[in-house]
Amino acid sequence: MSAPHDTQNGPIVAVAVAAIEQGRVLVVRRTKPPNANRLALPGGRVEPGETLFEAAVRELREETGIEAEAERVVTAVEEIQHDTQGRLLHHYVIVVVRCRALGGIAVAGDDASEIRWLDRRQIGEEPELCENTRRVGASLFEPLYSR
């Protein structure tokens, strides 16, 4: 995503990809803010002229090597961080897009240093998972277990 203090033109629109396969959610260890060195859903900025679905498919491919088809918007979350003096470091509006994997071999690339598939229990317990991903990840399993 972006460097600190990149907020002159307002919040940055980004996507996060919710990919579930065999009861597990795909997460990556991010190498850039927000959530650098934490586990989070793959994703990044929406480029000018790019749709949310196009951005989700592109980001998933760049960060994991997985080809996918975007299915639907799941939710939106905000990531806002201030420095110790209270100045805004970043403000992202992140639209979570559910994607269905079509193929490819999962390999960390671009802004990711690690790829993991977490099950429902791990989503609740993994200490290195960012909080937005924990909340979104848990909600992804609700339809699976509420039947």
Short mmCIF file of N, CA, C and O in Angstrom, two decimals:
data_model
loop_
_atom_site.label_atom_id
_atom_site.label_comp_id
_atom_site.label_asym_id
_atom_site.label_seq_id
_atom_site.Cartn_x
_atom_site.Cartn_y
_atom_site.Cartn_z
N MET A 1 0.85 -1.16 0.00
CA MET A 1 0.00 0.00 0.00
C MET A 1 0.89 1.23 0.00
O MET A 1 1.81 1.28 -0.77
N SER A 2 0.72 2.23 0.86
CA SER A 2 1.43 3.47 0.67
C SER A 2 2.37 3.78 1.82
O SER A 2 2.33 3.18 2.88
N ALA A 3 3.21 4.79 1.58
CA ALA A 3 4.13 5.27 2.60
C ALA A 3 3.37 6.13 3.61
O ALA A 3 2.31 6.66 3.32
N PRO A 4 3.93 6.28 4.85
CA PRO A 4 3.28 7.12 5.84
C PRO A 4 3.07 8.55 5.32
O PRO A 4 3.79 9.03 4.46
N HIS A 5 2.10 9.23 5.87
CA HIS A 5 1.74 10.61 5.56
C HIS A 5 1.19 10.76 4.15
O HIS A 5 1.15 11.86 3.62
N ASP A 6 0.75 9.69 3.52
CA ASP A 6 0.19 9.76 2.17
C ASP A 6 -1.32 9.96 2.26
O ASP A 6 -2.10 9.15 1.83
N THR A 7 -1.71 11.08 2.88
CA THR A 7 -3.13 11.32 3.11
C THR A 7 -3.56 12.70 2.65
O THR A 7 -4.62 13.17 3.03
N GLN A 8 -2.77 13.36 1.83
CA GLN A 8 -3.05 14.73 1.42
C GLN A 8 -4.36 14.84 0.65
O GLN A 8 -5.02 15.87 0.70
N ASN A 9 -4.75 13.81 -0.07
CA ASN A 9 -5.97 13.85 -0.87
C ASN A 9 -7.10 13.05 -0.25
O ASN A 9 -8.02 12.66 -0.93
N GLY A 10 -7.04 12.80 1.03
CA GLY A 10 -8.10 12.06 1.70
C GLY A 10 -7.77 10.59 1.85
O GLY A 10 -6.65 10.15 1.57
N PRO A 11 -8.72 9.80 2.31
CA PRO A 11 -8.50 8.37 2.52
C PRO A 11 -8.12 7.66 1.22
O PRO A 11 -8.53 8.07 0.13
N ILE A 12 -7.36 6.61 1.35
CA ILE A 12 -6.93 5.80 0.21
C ILE A 12 -7.87 4.60 0.10
O ILE A 12 -8.11 3.91 1.09
N VAL A 13 -8.39 4.37 -1.09
CA VAL A 13 -9.27 3.23 -1.32
C VAL A 13 -8.41 2.01 -1.65
O VAL A 13 -7.52 2.08 -2.51
N ALA A 14 -8.68 0.92 -0.96
CA ALA A 14 -7.93 -0.31 -1.16
C ALA A 14 -8.89 -1.49 -1.12
O ALA A 14 -10.05 -1.35 -0.73
N VAL A 15 -8.41 -2.64 -1.54
CA VAL A 15 -9.18 -3.88 -1.45
C VAL A 15 -8.41 -4.89 -0.62
O VAL A 15 -7.18 -4.83 -0.51
N ALA A 16 -9.14 -5.80 -0.02
CA ALA A 16 -8.58 -6.98 0.62
C ALA A 16 -9.34 -8.17 0.05
O ALA A 16 -10.54 -8.07 -0.21
N VAL A 17 -8.64 -9.26 -0.16
CA VAL A 17 -9.25 -10.42 -0.80
C VAL A 17 -9.58 -11.48 0.25
O VAL A 17 -8.72 -11.92 1.00
N ALA A 18 -10.85 -11.88 0.27
CA ALA A 18 -11.31 -12.97 1.12
C ALA A 18 -11.41 -14.22 0.24
O ALA A 18 -12.35 -14.36 -0.53
N ALA A 19 -10.40 -15.07 0.34
CA ALA A 19 -10.39 -16.33 -0.40
C ALA A 19 -10.47 -17.47 0.59
O ALA A 19 -9.64 -17.56 1.50
N ILE A 20 -11.48 -18.32 0.44
CA ILE A 20 -11.65 -19.47 1.33
C ILE A 20 -11.56 -20.73 0.48
O ILE A 20 -12.19 -20.83 -0.57
N GLU A 21 -10.77 -21.67 0.96
CA GLU A 21 -10.63 -22.95 0.28
C GLU A 21 -10.54 -24.05 1.33
O GLU A 21 -9.74 -23.94 2.27
N GLN A 22 -11.36 -25.05 1.20
CA GLN A 22 -11.37 -26.20 2.13
C GLN A 22 -11.45 -25.75 3.58
O GLN A 22 -10.75 -26.26 4.45
N GLY A 23 -12.32 -24.76 3.84
CA GLY A 23 -12.55 -24.31 5.21
C GLY A 23 -11.43 -23.48 5.80
O GLY A 23 -11.36 -23.31 7.02
N ARG A 24 -10.56 -22.94 4.95
CA ARG A 24 -9.45 -22.11 5.44
C ARG A 24 -9.41 -20.80 4.66
O ARG A 24 -9.73 -20.76 3.48
N VAL A 25 -8.99 -19.72 5.36
CA VAL A 25 -8.89 -18.39 4.77
C VAL A 25 -7.43 -18.10 4.44
O VAL A 25 -6.54 -18.35 5.25
N LEU A 26 -7.20 -17.55 3.25
CA LEU A 26 -5.86 -17.20 2.82
C LEU A 26 -5.42 -15.89 3.46
O LEU A 26 -6.16 -14.89 3.41
N VAL A 27 -4.25 -15.88 4.09
CA VAL A 27 -3.65 -14.66 4.63
C VAL A 27 -2.19 -14.59 4.18
O VAL A 27 -1.59 -15.60 3.82
N VAL A 28 -1.66 -13.38 4.20
CA VAL A 28 -0.25 -13.16 3.85
C VAL A 28 0.40 -12.34 4.95
O VAL A 28 -0.27 -11.61 5.68
N ARG A 29 1.71 -12.49 5.07
CA ARG A 29 2.46 -11.60 5.96
C ARG A 29 2.84 -10.38 5.14
O ARG A 29 3.58 -10.47 4.17
N ARG A 30 2.30 -9.23 5.52
CA ARG A 30 2.50 -8.00 4.76
C ARG A 30 3.91 -7.45 4.98
O ARG A 30 4.44 -7.54 6.09
N THR A 31 4.49 -6.88 3.94
CA THR A 31 5.81 -6.27 4.06
C THR A 31 5.73 -4.75 4.11
O THR A 31 6.74 -4.10 4.36
N LYS A 32 4.53 -4.18 3.86
CA LYS A 32 4.35 -2.73 3.84
C LYS A 32 3.15 -2.33 4.69
O LYS A 32 2.27 -3.14 4.94
N PRO A 33 3.10 -1.05 5.13
CA PRO A 33 1.93 -0.58 5.87
C PRO A 33 0.69 -0.61 5.00
O PRO A 33 0.81 -0.51 3.78
N PRO A 34 -0.47 -0.68 5.56
CA PRO A 34 -0.66 -0.89 6.99
C PRO A 34 -0.41 -2.35 7.37
O PRO A 34 -0.37 -3.21 6.51
N ASN A 35 -0.18 -2.57 8.62
CA ASN A 35 0.02 -3.92 9.15
C ASN A 35 1.29 -4.61 8.66
O ASN A 35 1.30 -5.82 8.48
N ALA A 36 2.36 -3.84 8.45
CA ALA A 36 3.63 -4.44 8.05
C ALA A 36 4.06 -5.48 9.08
O ALA A 36 3.90 -5.29 10.28
N ASN A 37 4.54 -6.61 8.60
CA ASN A 37 5.02 -7.75 9.40
C ASN A 37 3.91 -8.48 10.16
O ASN A 37 4.19 -9.29 11.02
N ARG A 38 2.66 -8.19 9.83
CA ARG A 38 1.52 -8.89 10.44
C ARG A 38 0.84 -9.72 9.37
O ARG A 38 0.97 -9.47 8.18
N LEU A 39 0.08 -10.70 9.80
CA LEU A 39 -0.72 -11.51 8.88
C LEU A 39 -2.02 -10.76 8.60
O LEU A 39 -2.66 -10.24 9.52
N ALA A 40 -2.40 -10.73 7.32
CA ALA A 40 -3.61 -10.02 6.91
C ALA A 40 -4.11 -10.62 5.61
O ALA A 40 -3.41 -11.40 4.96
N LEU A 41 -5.32 -10.25 5.23
CA LEU A 41 -5.83 -10.66 3.92
C LEU A 41 -4.96 -10.01 2.85
O LEU A 41 -4.52 -8.87 3.02
N PRO A 42 -4.72 -10.70 1.74
CA PRO A 42 -3.97 -10.07 0.66
C PRO A 42 -4.75 -8.88 0.11
O PRO A 42 -5.98 -8.88 0.13
N GLY A 43 -4.04 -7.89 -0.38
CA GLY A 43 -4.73 -6.74 -0.96
C GLY A 43 -3.83 -5.57 -1.16
O GLY A 43 -2.63 -5.62 -0.92
N GLY A 44 -4.43 -4.46 -1.59
CA GLY A 44 -3.68 -3.24 -1.83
C GLY A 44 -4.56 -2.17 -2.44
O GLY A 44 -5.78 -2.31 -2.52
N ARG A 45 -3.92 -1.11 -2.89
CA ARG A 45 -4.62 0.04 -3.45
C ARG A 45 -5.40 -0.29 -4.71
O ARG A 45 -4.98 -1.12 -5.51
N VAL A 46 -6.48 0.42 -4.88
CA VAL A 46 -7.23 0.40 -6.13
C VAL A 46 -6.58 1.46 -7.02
O VAL A 46 -6.45 2.62 -6.63
N GLU A 47 -6.14 1.05 -8.21
CA GLU A 47 -5.50 1.98 -9.14
C GLU A 47 -6.57 2.82 -9.85
O GLU A 47 -7.70 2.38 -10.03
N PRO A 48 -6.21 4.05 -10.28
CA PRO A 48 -7.17 4.88 -11.01
C PRO A 48 -7.73 4.15 -12.23
O PRO A 48 -6.99 3.53 -13.00
N GLY A 49 -9.06 4.18 -12.38
CA GLY A 49 -9.72 3.52 -13.50
C GLY A 49 -9.97 2.03 -13.31
O GLY A 49 -10.59 1.39 -14.16
N GLU A 50 -9.53 1.48 -12.21
CA GLU A 50 -9.66 0.05 -11.94
C GLU A 50 -10.89 -0.18 -11.06
O GLU A 50 -11.12 0.56 -10.11
N THR A 51 -11.68 -1.21 -11.37
CA THR A 51 -12.82 -1.53 -10.52
C THR A 51 -12.34 -2.25 -9.27
O THR A 51 -11.20 -2.76 -9.22
N LEU A 52 -13.20 -2.33 -8.26
CA LEU A 52 -12.85 -3.06 -7.04
C LEU A 52 -12.53 -4.52 -7.36
O LEU A 52 -11.57 -5.09 -6.83
N PHE A 53 -13.34 -5.14 -8.22
CA PHE A 53 -13.12 -6.54 -8.57
C PHE A 53 -11.81 -6.73 -9.33
O PHE A 53 -11.07 -7.69 -9.08
N GLU A 54 -11.51 -5.82 -10.25
CA GLU A 54 -10.24 -5.91 -10.99
C GLU A 54 -9.06 -5.77 -10.03
O GLU A 54 -8.07 -6.50 -10.14
N ALA A 55 -9.16 -4.83 -9.10
CA ALA A 55 -8.09 -4.62 -8.13
C ALA A 55 -7.89 -5.86 -7.25
O ALA A 55 -6.76 -6.26 -6.98
N ALA A 56 -8.98 -6.47 -6.82
CA ALA A 56 -8.88 -7.67 -5.97
C ALA A 56 -8.19 -8.81 -6.70
O ALA A 56 -7.29 -9.45 -6.16
N VAL A 57 -8.59 -9.05 -7.93
CA VAL A 57 -7.99 -10.13 -8.72
C VAL A 57 -6.51 -9.85 -8.96
O VAL A 57 -5.65 -10.73 -8.83
N ARG A 58 -6.17 -8.60 -9.30
CA ARG A 58 -4.78 -8.22 -9.55
C ARG A 58 -3.93 -8.37 -8.29
O ARG A 58 -2.84 -8.95 -8.31
N GLU A 59 -4.42 -7.83 -7.17
CA GLU A 59 -3.66 -7.90 -5.92
C GLU A 59 -3.43 -9.35 -5.47
O GLU A 59 -2.35 -9.70 -5.02
N LEU A 60 -4.45 -10.19 -5.60
CA LEU A 60 -4.29 -11.59 -5.23
C LEU A 60 -3.21 -12.25 -6.09
O LEU A 60 -2.35 -12.96 -5.58
N ARG A 61 -3.24 -11.99 -7.38
CA ARG A 61 -2.25 -12.56 -8.29
C ARG A 61 -0.84 -12.06 -7.95
O ARG A 61 0.11 -12.83 -7.86
N GLU A 62 -0.70 -10.74 -7.72
CA GLU A 62 0.61 -10.17 -7.43
C GLU A 62 1.19 -10.67 -6.11
O GLU A 62 2.39 -10.92 -6.01
N GLU A 63 0.35 -10.81 -5.09
CA GLU A 63 0.84 -11.18 -3.77
C GLU A 63 0.96 -12.68 -3.55
O GLU A 63 1.71 -13.11 -2.69
N THR A 64 0.20 -13.47 -4.32
CA THR A 64 0.18 -14.91 -4.05
C THR A 64 0.37 -15.81 -5.27
O THR A 64 0.57 -17.01 -5.11
N GLY A 65 0.26 -15.28 -6.47
CA GLY A 65 0.34 -16.11 -7.67
C GLY A 65 -0.95 -16.83 -8.00
O GLY A 65 -1.01 -17.57 -8.98
N ILE A 66 -1.99 -16.61 -7.23
CA ILE A 66 -3.27 -17.29 -7.44
C ILE A 66 -4.13 -16.48 -8.41
O ILE A 66 -4.31 -15.28 -8.23
N GLU A 67 -4.66 -17.16 -9.42
CA GLU A 67 -5.64 -16.55 -10.34
C GLU A 67 -7.02 -16.77 -9.74
O GLU A 67 -7.31 -17.84 -9.20
N ALA A 68 -7.87 -15.75 -9.85
CA ALA A 68 -9.18 -15.85 -9.20
C ALA A 68 -10.23 -15.08 -9.96
O ALA A 68 -9.92 -14.28 -10.85
N GLU A 69 -11.46 -15.32 -9.55
CA GLU A 69 -12.60 -14.58 -10.05
C GLU A 69 -13.26 -13.89 -8.85
O GLU A 69 -13.56 -14.55 -7.85
N ALA A 70 -13.46 -12.59 -8.95
CA ALA A 70 -14.13 -11.84 -7.89
C ALA A 70 -15.62 -12.17 -7.91
O ALA A 70 -16.24 -12.19 -8.98
N GLU A 71 -16.19 -12.43 -6.73
CA GLU A 71 -17.60 -12.82 -6.65
C GLU A 71 -18.50 -11.74 -6.06
O GLU A 71 -19.57 -11.48 -6.59
N ARG A 72 -18.09 -11.14 -4.94
CA ARG A 72 -18.96 -10.16 -4.30
C ARG A 72 -18.19 -9.36 -3.25
O ARG A 72 -17.15 -9.78 -2.77
N VAL A 73 -18.74 -8.19 -2.92
CA VAL A 73 -18.19 -7.39 -1.82
C VAL A 73 -18.73 -7.98 -0.52
O VAL A 73 -19.94 -8.22 -0.39
N VAL A 74 -17.85 -8.21 0.43
CA VAL A 74 -18.23 -8.79 1.73
C VAL A 74 -18.52 -7.69 2.74
O VAL A 74 -19.54 -7.70 3.41
N THR A 75 -17.62 -6.73 2.85
CA THR A 75 -17.75 -5.64 3.81
C THR A 75 -16.71 -4.58 3.49
O THR A 75 -15.94 -4.73 2.54
N ALA A 76 -16.68 -3.54 4.27
CA ALA A 76 -15.64 -2.52 4.18
C ALA A 76 -15.15 -2.21 5.60
O ALA A 76 -15.94 -2.23 6.54
N VAL A 77 -13.86 -1.97 5.73
CA VAL A 77 -13.26 -1.63 7.02
C VAL A 77 -12.34 -0.43 6.83
O VAL A 77 -11.97 -0.10 5.70
N GLU A 78 -12.00 0.22 7.93
CA GLU A 78 -11.05 1.32 7.87
C GLU A 78 -9.81 0.97 8.67
O GLU A 78 -9.89 0.29 9.68
N GLU A 79 -8.69 1.46 8.20
CA GLU A 79 -7.40 1.30 8.89
C GLU A 79 -6.85 2.71 9.04
O GLU A 79 -6.46 3.35 8.05
N ILE A 80 -6.88 3.24 10.27
CA ILE A 80 -6.43 4.60 10.54
C ILE A 80 -5.35 4.53 11.61
O ILE A 80 -5.54 3.89 12.65
N GLN A 81 -4.22 5.19 11.35
CA GLN A 81 -3.12 5.18 12.32
C GLN A 81 -2.54 6.58 12.46
O GLN A 81 -2.37 7.30 11.46
N HIS A 82 -2.25 6.96 13.71
CA HIS A 82 -1.65 8.25 14.02
C HIS A 82 -0.27 8.03 14.64
O HIS A 82 -0.03 6.98 15.26
N ASP A 83 0.61 9.03 14.53
CA ASP A 83 1.90 8.94 15.21
C ASP A 83 1.74 9.38 16.66
O ASP A 83 0.63 9.71 17.10
N THR A 84 2.84 9.42 17.41
CA THR A 84 2.77 9.74 18.84
C THR A 84 2.34 11.19 19.10
O THR A 84 1.89 11.51 20.19
N GLN A 85 2.48 12.08 18.09
CA GLN A 85 2.03 13.46 18.23
C GLN A 85 0.59 13.65 17.77
O GLN A 85 0.08 14.76 17.73
N GLY A 86 -0.07 12.55 17.37
CA GLY A 86 -1.45 12.63 16.94
C GLY A 86 -1.64 12.94 15.47
O GLY A 86 -2.77 13.11 15.01
N ARG A 87 -0.55 13.04 14.71
CA ARG A 87 -0.66 13.31 13.27
C ARG A 87 -1.07 12.02 12.55
O ARG A 87 -0.62 10.93 12.90
N LEU A 88 -1.88 12.19 11.54
CA LEU A 88 -2.36 11.06 10.76
C LEU A 88 -1.22 10.46 9.94
O LEU A 88 -0.56 11.16 9.17
N LEU A 89 -0.97 9.16 10.13
CA LEU A 89 0.03 8.46 9.32
C LEU A 89 -0.61 7.88 8.07
O LEU A 89 -0.07 7.99 6.99
N HIS A 90 -1.75 7.22 8.24
CA HIS A 90 -2.48 6.72 7.08
C HIS A 90 -3.95 6.49 7.42
O HIS A 90 -4.31 6.32 8.57
N HIS A 91 -4.75 6.54 6.36
CA HIS A 91 -6.18 6.27 6.47
C HIS A 91 -6.59 5.54 5.21
O HIS A 91 -6.61 6.11 4.12
N TYR A 92 -6.90 4.26 5.36
CA TYR A 92 -7.34 3.42 4.25
C TYR A 92 -8.80 3.04 4.46
O TYR A 92 -9.20 2.71 5.57
N VAL A 93 -9.56 3.08 3.40
CA VAL A 93 -10.89 2.48 3.36
C VAL A 93 -10.70 1.22 2.54
O VAL A 93 -10.36 1.28 1.36
N ILE A 94 -10.87 0.07 3.19
CA ILE A 94 -10.55 -1.22 2.57
C ILE A 94 -11.84 -1.99 2.32
O ILE A 94 -12.57 -2.33 3.24
N VAL A 95 -12.09 -2.25 1.05
CA VAL A 95 -13.27 -3.00 0.64
C VAL A 95 -12.86 -4.47 0.51
O VAL A 95 -11.94 -4.79 -0.24
N VAL A 96 -13.52 -5.32 1.27
CA VAL A 96 -13.20 -6.75 1.25
C VAL A 96 -14.02 -7.43 0.15
O VAL A 96 -15.25 -7.34 0.15
N VAL A 97 -13.33 -8.10 -0.77
CA VAL A 97 -13.96 -8.75 -1.91
C VAL A 97 -13.74 -10.26 -1.81
O VAL A 97 -12.61 -10.72 -1.67
N ARG A 98 -14.83 -10.99 -1.86
CA ARG A 98 -14.75 -12.46 -1.85
C ARG A 98 -14.35 -12.91 -3.25
O ARG A 98 -14.94 -12.50 -4.24
N CYS A 99 -13.31 -13.76 -3.33
CA CYS A 99 -12.84 -14.28 -4.61
C CYS A 99 -12.79 -15.80 -4.58
O CYS A 99 -12.54 -16.41 -3.53
N ARG A 100 -13.03 -16.38 -5.74
CA ARG A 100 -12.95 -17.84 -5.90
C ARG A 100 -11.69 -18.14 -6.70
O ARG A 100 -11.50 -17.63 -7.81
N ALA A 101 -10.82 -18.97 -6.12
CA ALA A 101 -9.57 -19.33 -6.78
C ALA A 101 -9.86 -20.17 -8.02
O ALA A 101 -10.69 -21.08 -7.99
N LEU A 102 -9.17 -19.84 -9.10
CA LEU A 102 -9.31 -20.58 -10.36
C LEU A 102 -8.09 -21.44 -10.65
O LEU A 102 -8.17 -22.39 -11.40
N GLY A 103 -6.95 -21.08 -10.08
CA GLY A 103 -5.73 -21.83 -10.34
C GLY A 103 -4.51 -21.05 -9.90
O GLY A 103 -4.60 -19.99 -9.30
N GLY A 104 -3.36 -21.61 -10.22
CA GLY A 104 -2.10 -21.00 -9.82
C GLY A 104 -1.54 -21.69 -8.59
O GLY A 104 -2.23 -22.41 -7.89
N ILE A 105 -0.27 -21.46 -8.37
CA ILE A 105 0.43 -22.03 -7.22
C ILE A 105 0.70 -20.91 -6.23
O ILE A 105 1.30 -19.89 -6.59
N ALA A 106 0.24 -21.09 -5.00
CA ALA A 106 0.38 -20.05 -3.98
C ALA A 106 1.85 -19.88 -3.58
O ALA A 106 2.45 -20.78 -3.01
N VAL A 107 2.40 -18.71 -3.92
CA VAL A 107 3.78 -18.36 -3.59
C VAL A 107 3.80 -16.90 -3.18
O VAL A 107 3.20 -16.06 -3.86
N ALA A 108 4.47 -16.58 -2.08
CA ALA A 108 4.54 -15.19 -1.63
C ALA A 108 5.29 -14.35 -2.66
O ALA A 108 6.34 -14.74 -3.16
N GLY A 109 4.71 -13.20 -2.98
CA GLY A 109 5.35 -12.29 -3.92
C GLY A 109 4.92 -10.88 -3.66
O GLY A 109 4.09 -10.61 -2.79
N ASP A 110 5.48 -9.92 -4.39
CA ASP A 110 5.15 -8.51 -4.30
C ASP A 110 5.22 -8.02 -2.86
O ASP A 110 6.31 -7.95 -2.30
N ASP A 111 4.11 -7.69 -2.22
CA ASP A 111 4.10 -7.12 -0.87
C ASP A 111 3.91 -8.16 0.23
O ASP A 111 3.57 -7.81 1.35
N ALA A 112 4.14 -9.43 -0.08
CA ALA A 112 3.94 -10.50 0.90
C ALA A 112 5.24 -11.28 1.09
O ALA A 112 5.95 -11.55 0.13
N SER A 113 5.54 -11.65 2.34
CA SER A 113 6.73 -12.46 2.60
C SER A 113 6.38 -13.90 2.99
O SER A 113 7.26 -14.75 3.07
N GLU A 114 5.10 -14.16 3.22
CA GLU A 114 4.66 -15.49 3.65
C GLU A 114 3.18 -15.65 3.31
O GLU A 114 2.43 -14.67 3.34
N ILE A 115 2.79 -16.87 2.99
CA ILE A 115 1.39 -17.20 2.73
C ILE A 115 0.98 -18.29 3.71
O ILE A 115 1.72 -19.24 3.94
N ARG A 116 -0.22 -18.13 4.28
CA ARG A 116 -0.76 -19.17 5.16
C ARG A 116 -2.25 -19.31 4.92
O ARG A 116 -2.92 -18.36 4.56
N TRP A 117 -2.75 -20.51 5.14
CA TRP A 117 -4.19 -20.78 5.12
C TRP A 117 -4.60 -21.07 6.56
O TRP A 117 -4.07 -21.99 7.18
N LEU A 118 -5.52 -20.27 7.11
CA LEU A 118 -5.93 -20.41 8.50
C LEU A 118 -7.36 -20.91 8.59
O LEU A 118 -8.25 -20.40 7.90
N ASP A 119 -7.57 -21.88 9.48
CA ASP A 119 -8.93 -22.37 9.70
C ASP A 119 -9.63 -21.49 10.74
O ASP A 119 -9.05 -20.53 11.26
N ARG A 120 -10.87 -21.82 11.03
CA ARG A 120 -11.69 -21.01 11.94
C ARG A 120 -11.02 -20.83 13.30
O ARG A 120 -10.97 -19.72 13.84
N ARG A 121 -10.48 -21.89 13.85
CA ARG A 121 -9.82 -21.81 15.17
C ARG A 121 -8.59 -20.91 15.10
O ARG A 121 -8.38 -20.05 15.96
N GLN A 122 -7.78 -21.07 14.07
CA GLN A 122 -6.56 -20.28 13.93
C GLN A 122 -6.87 -18.79 13.73
O GLN A 122 -6.12 -17.94 14.23
N ILE A 123 -7.96 -18.49 13.03
CA ILE A 123 -8.36 -17.09 12.86
C ILE A 123 -8.58 -16.46 14.24
O ILE A 123 -8.21 -15.32 14.48
N GLY A 124 -9.18 -17.19 15.16
CA GLY A 124 -9.43 -16.66 16.50
C GLY A 124 -8.21 -16.62 17.40
O GLY A 124 -8.16 -15.81 18.32
N GLU A 125 -7.22 -17.47 17.13
CA GLU A 125 -6.09 -17.61 18.05
C GLU A 125 -4.76 -17.07 17.56
O GLU A 125 -3.87 -16.82 18.39
N GLU A 126 -4.56 -16.89 16.27
CA GLU A 126 -3.25 -16.49 15.73
C GLU A 126 -2.86 -15.09 16.25
O GLU A 126 -3.52 -14.11 15.93
N PRO A 127 -1.78 -14.99 17.06
CA PRO A 127 -1.42 -13.70 17.65
C PRO A 127 -0.89 -12.67 16.65
O PRO A 127 -0.95 -11.47 16.93
N GLU A 128 -0.42 -13.10 15.50
CA GLU A 128 0.15 -12.16 14.54
C GLU A 128 -0.85 -11.68 13.49
O GLU A 128 -0.50 -10.93 12.58
N LEU A 129 -2.11 -12.07 13.66
CA LEU A 129 -3.16 -11.66 12.73
C LEU A 129 -3.64 -10.26 13.09
O LEU A 129 -3.93 -9.99 14.26
N CYS A 130 -3.73 -9.36 12.11
CA CYS A 130 -4.23 -8.01 12.40
C CYS A 130 -5.71 -8.10 12.78
O CYS A 130 -6.42 -9.01 12.36
N GLU A 131 -6.16 -7.13 13.56
CA GLU A 131 -7.52 -7.19 14.12
C GLU A 131 -8.61 -7.12 13.06
O GLU A 131 -9.63 -7.81 13.17
N ASN A 132 -8.45 -6.28 12.03
CA ASN A 132 -9.46 -6.24 10.99
C ASN A 132 -9.59 -7.59 10.30
O ASN A 132 -10.70 -8.04 10.00
N THR A 133 -8.47 -8.25 10.04
CA THR A 133 -8.52 -9.57 9.41
C THR A 133 -9.16 -10.59 10.34
O THR A 133 -9.92 -11.45 9.89
N ARG A 134 -8.90 -10.49 11.63
CA ARG A 134 -9.52 -11.41 12.59
C ARG A 134 -11.04 -11.26 12.56
O ARG A 134 -11.77 -12.24 12.49
N ARG A 135 -11.53 -10.01 12.57
CA ARG A 135 -12.98 -9.78 12.55
C ARG A 135 -13.60 -10.24 11.24
O ARG A 135 -14.62 -10.94 11.23
N VAL A 136 -12.98 -9.86 10.12
CA VAL A 136 -13.53 -10.25 8.81
C VAL A 136 -13.42 -11.76 8.64
O VAL A 136 -14.37 -12.41 8.20
N GLY A 137 -12.28 -12.33 9.01
CA GLY A 137 -12.09 -13.78 8.87
C GLY A 137 -13.12 -14.56 9.65
O GLY A 137 -13.69 -15.53 9.15
N ALA A 138 -13.39 -14.15 10.87
CA ALA A 138 -14.39 -14.84 11.70
C ALA A 138 -15.77 -14.74 11.05
O ALA A 138 -16.53 -15.71 11.04
N SER A 139 -16.09 -13.56 10.50
CA SER A 139 -17.41 -13.40 9.89
C SER A 139 -17.57 -14.25 8.63
O SER A 139 -18.69 -14.62 8.28
N LEU A 140 -16.47 -14.56 7.96
CA LEU A 140 -16.55 -15.39 6.75
C LEU A 140 -17.03 -16.80 7.06
O LEU A 140 -17.62 -17.47 6.22
N PHE A 141 -16.77 -17.26 8.28
CA PHE A 141 -17.16 -18.61 8.67
C PHE A 141 -18.59 -18.68 9.19
O PHE A 141 -19.15 -19.76 9.28
N GLU A 142 -19.18 -17.56 9.57
CA GLU A 142 -20.53 -17.57 10.14
C GLU A 142 -21.54 -18.27 9.25
O GLU A 142 -22.28 -19.12 9.73
N PRO A 143 -21.62 -17.97 7.94
CA PRO A 143 -22.59 -18.67 7.11
C PRO A 143 -22.33 -20.18 7.03
O PRO A 143 -23.24 -20.96 6.89
N LEU A 144 -21.04 -20.57 7.15
CA LEU A 144 -20.71 -21.99 7.06
C LEU A 144 -21.20 -22.78 8.27
O LEU A 144 -21.51 -23.95 8.16
N TYR A 145 -21.24 -22.12 9.44
CA TYR A 145 -21.56 -22.84 10.67
C TYR A 145 -22.92 -22.50 11.25
O TYR A 145 -23.31 -23.02 12.27
N SER A 146 -23.67 -21.62 10.59
CA SER A 146 -24.97 -21.22 11.15
C SER A 146 -26.13 -22.01 10.53
O SER A 146 -27.26 -21.73 10.82
N ARG A 147 -25.83 -22.97 9.71
CA ARG A 147 -26.90 -23.75 9.06
C ARG A 147 -27.39 -24.85 9.95
O ARG A 147 -26.79 -25.42 10.74
#
